[in-house]
Tab-separated table of C-alpha atoms and ligand atoms in Angstrom:
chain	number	residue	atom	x	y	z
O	612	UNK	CA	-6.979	-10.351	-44.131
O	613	UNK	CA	-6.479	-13.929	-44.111
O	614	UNK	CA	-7.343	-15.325	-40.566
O	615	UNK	CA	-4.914	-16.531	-37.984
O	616	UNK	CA	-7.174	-19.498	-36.273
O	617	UNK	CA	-5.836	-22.103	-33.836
O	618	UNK	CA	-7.078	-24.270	-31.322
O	619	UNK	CA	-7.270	-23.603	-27.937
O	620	UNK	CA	-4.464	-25.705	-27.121
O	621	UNK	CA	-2.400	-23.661	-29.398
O	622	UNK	CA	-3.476	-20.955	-27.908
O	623	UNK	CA	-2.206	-22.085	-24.531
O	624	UNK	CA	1.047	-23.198	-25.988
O	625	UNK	CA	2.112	-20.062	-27.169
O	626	UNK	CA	0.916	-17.486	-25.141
O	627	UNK	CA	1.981	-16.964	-21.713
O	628	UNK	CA	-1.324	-17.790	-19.102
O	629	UNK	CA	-1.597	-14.122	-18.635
O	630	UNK	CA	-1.247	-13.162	-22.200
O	631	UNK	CA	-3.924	-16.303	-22.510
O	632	UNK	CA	-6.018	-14.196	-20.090
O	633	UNK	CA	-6.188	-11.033	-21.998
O	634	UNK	CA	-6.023	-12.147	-25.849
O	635	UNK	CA	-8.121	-15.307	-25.355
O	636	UNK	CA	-10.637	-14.534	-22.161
O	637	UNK	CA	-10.886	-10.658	-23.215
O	638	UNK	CA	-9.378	-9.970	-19.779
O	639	UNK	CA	-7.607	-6.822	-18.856
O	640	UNK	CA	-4.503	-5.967	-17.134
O	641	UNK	CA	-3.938	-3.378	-14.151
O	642	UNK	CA	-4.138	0.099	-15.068
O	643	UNK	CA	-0.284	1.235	-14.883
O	644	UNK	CA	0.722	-2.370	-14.273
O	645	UNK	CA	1.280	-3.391	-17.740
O	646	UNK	CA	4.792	-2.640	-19.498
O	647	UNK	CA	3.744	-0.577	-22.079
O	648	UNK	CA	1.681	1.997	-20.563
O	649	UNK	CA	5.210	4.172	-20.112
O	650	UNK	CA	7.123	3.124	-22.935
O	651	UNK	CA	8.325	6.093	-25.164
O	652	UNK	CA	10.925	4.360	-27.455
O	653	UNK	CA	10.114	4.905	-31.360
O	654	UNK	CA	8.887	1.912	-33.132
O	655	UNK	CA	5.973	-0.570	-33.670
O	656	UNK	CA	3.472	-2.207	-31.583
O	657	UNK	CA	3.081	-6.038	-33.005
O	658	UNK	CA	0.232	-8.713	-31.556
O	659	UNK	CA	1.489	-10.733	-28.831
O	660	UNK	CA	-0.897	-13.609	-30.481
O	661	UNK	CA	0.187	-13.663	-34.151
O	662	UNK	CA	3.438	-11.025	-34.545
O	663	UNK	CA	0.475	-8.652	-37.004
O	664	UNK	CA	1.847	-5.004	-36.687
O	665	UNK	CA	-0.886	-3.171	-35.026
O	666	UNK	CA	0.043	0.126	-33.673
O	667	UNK	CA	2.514	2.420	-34.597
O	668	UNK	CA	4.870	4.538	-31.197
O	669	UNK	CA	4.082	7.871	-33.574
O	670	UNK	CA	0.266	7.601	-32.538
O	671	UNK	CA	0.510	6.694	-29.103
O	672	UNK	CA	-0.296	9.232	-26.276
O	673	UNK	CA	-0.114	9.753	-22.639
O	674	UNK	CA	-3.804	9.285	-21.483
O	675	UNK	CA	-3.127	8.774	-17.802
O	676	UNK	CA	-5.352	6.018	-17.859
O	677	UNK	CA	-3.085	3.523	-17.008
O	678	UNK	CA	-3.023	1.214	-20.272
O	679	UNK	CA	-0.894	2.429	-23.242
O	680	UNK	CA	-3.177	4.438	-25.710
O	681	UNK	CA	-3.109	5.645	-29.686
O	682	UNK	CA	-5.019	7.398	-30.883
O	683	UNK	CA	-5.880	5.128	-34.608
O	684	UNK	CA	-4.124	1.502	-35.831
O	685	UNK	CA	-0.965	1.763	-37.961
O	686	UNK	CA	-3.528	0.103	-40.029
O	687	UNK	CA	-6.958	0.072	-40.369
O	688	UNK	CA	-7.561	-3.150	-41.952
O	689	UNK	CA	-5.195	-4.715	-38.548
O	690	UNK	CA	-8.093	-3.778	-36.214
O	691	UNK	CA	-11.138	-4.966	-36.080
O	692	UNK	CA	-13.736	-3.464	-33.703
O	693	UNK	CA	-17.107	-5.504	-32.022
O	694	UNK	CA	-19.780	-4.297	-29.653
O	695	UNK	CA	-19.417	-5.308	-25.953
O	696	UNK	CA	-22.243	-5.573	-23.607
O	697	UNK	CA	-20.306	-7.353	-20.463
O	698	UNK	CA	-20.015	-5.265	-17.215
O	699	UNK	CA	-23.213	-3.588	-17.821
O	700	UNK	CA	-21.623	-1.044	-20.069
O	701	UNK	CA	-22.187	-0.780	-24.089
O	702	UNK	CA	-18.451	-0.193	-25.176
O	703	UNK	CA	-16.561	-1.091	-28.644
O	704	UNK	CA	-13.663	-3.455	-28.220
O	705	UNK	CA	-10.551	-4.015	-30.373
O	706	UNK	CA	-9.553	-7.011	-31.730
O	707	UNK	CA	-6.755	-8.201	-33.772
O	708	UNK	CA	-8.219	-8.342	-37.353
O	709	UNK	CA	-5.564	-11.383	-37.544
O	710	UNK	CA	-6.081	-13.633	-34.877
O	711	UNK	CA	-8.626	-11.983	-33.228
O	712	UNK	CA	-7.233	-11.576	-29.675
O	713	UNK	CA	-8.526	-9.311	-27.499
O	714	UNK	CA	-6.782	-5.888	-27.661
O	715	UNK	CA	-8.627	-3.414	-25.787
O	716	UNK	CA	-11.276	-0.729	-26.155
O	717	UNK	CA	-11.567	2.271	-28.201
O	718	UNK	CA	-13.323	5.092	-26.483
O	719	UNK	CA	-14.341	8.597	-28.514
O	720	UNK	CA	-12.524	10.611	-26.160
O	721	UNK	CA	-8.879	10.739	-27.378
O	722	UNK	CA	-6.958	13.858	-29.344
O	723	UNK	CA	-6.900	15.290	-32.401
O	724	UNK	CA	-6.223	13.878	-35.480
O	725	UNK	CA	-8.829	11.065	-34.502
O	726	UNK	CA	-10.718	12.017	-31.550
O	727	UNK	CA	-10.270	8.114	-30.461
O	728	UNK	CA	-8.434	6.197	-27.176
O	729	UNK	CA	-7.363	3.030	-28.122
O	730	UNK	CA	-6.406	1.800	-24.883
O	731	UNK	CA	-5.020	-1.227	-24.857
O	732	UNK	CA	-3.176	-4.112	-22.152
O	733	UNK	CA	0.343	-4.011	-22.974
O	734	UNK	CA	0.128	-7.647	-22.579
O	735	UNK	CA	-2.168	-7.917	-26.315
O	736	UNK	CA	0.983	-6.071	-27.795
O	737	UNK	CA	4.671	-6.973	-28.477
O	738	UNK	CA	6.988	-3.840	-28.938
O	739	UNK	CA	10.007	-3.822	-31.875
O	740	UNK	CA	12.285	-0.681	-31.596
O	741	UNK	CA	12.573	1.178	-34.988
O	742	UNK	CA	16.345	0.226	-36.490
G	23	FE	FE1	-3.133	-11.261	-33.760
């Protein structure tokens, strides 16, 4: 995958501060406070940092955590995955294979086919409705 890299001032030109936040700072958005944790419309989940299609509407789930959740990437080559120590916890995050923004989380406790929750801030993703 050839990488997406910018400066930080790009960065902060393109994305919104709160989109900055999450992609950027590995921040995360409210649990059910993000737009995509409810969306059901069929289509595909792009990066809000570099347009790379990430997830695909046919693999997402109802979790009830609060962030939207699939369970595996439209791709696997489009997410890449790194270990996280912060907050005292040892969890995997996602990352745009792209750009590498901050995406999410993937957690072994999702449903079948995978087994995996990809839970991820609606404000890492950009939605395009299928035509
Ligand atoms: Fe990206």
């Amino acid at each position: 995958m050839e990488k997406l890299d910018l400066t930080d001032a790009e960065w902060r030109d393109r994305l919104t501060p709160e989109q900055y936040h999450v992609l950027r700072e590995a921040g995360t958005e409210r649990a059910f406070g993000g737009k995509y944790n409810d969306n059901h419309a069929d289509g595909v989940y792009h990066c809000a940092g570099c347009g790379l299609p990430l997830f695909d509407s046919r693999d997402k789930y109802d979790s009830g955590s609060g962030w939207p959740s699939f369970t595996r990437p439209i791709d696997e080559e489009a997410v890449a995955e790194k270990t996280d120590q912060s907050h005292g916890m040892v969890r995997t995050e996602s990352l745009c294979a792209r750009c590498d923004g901050h995406l999410g989380h993937v957690f072994p406790d999702g449903p079948p086919p995978t087994g995996l929750r990809y839970c991820m801030n609606s404000l890492s993703l950009d939605f395009e409705e299928r035509e």
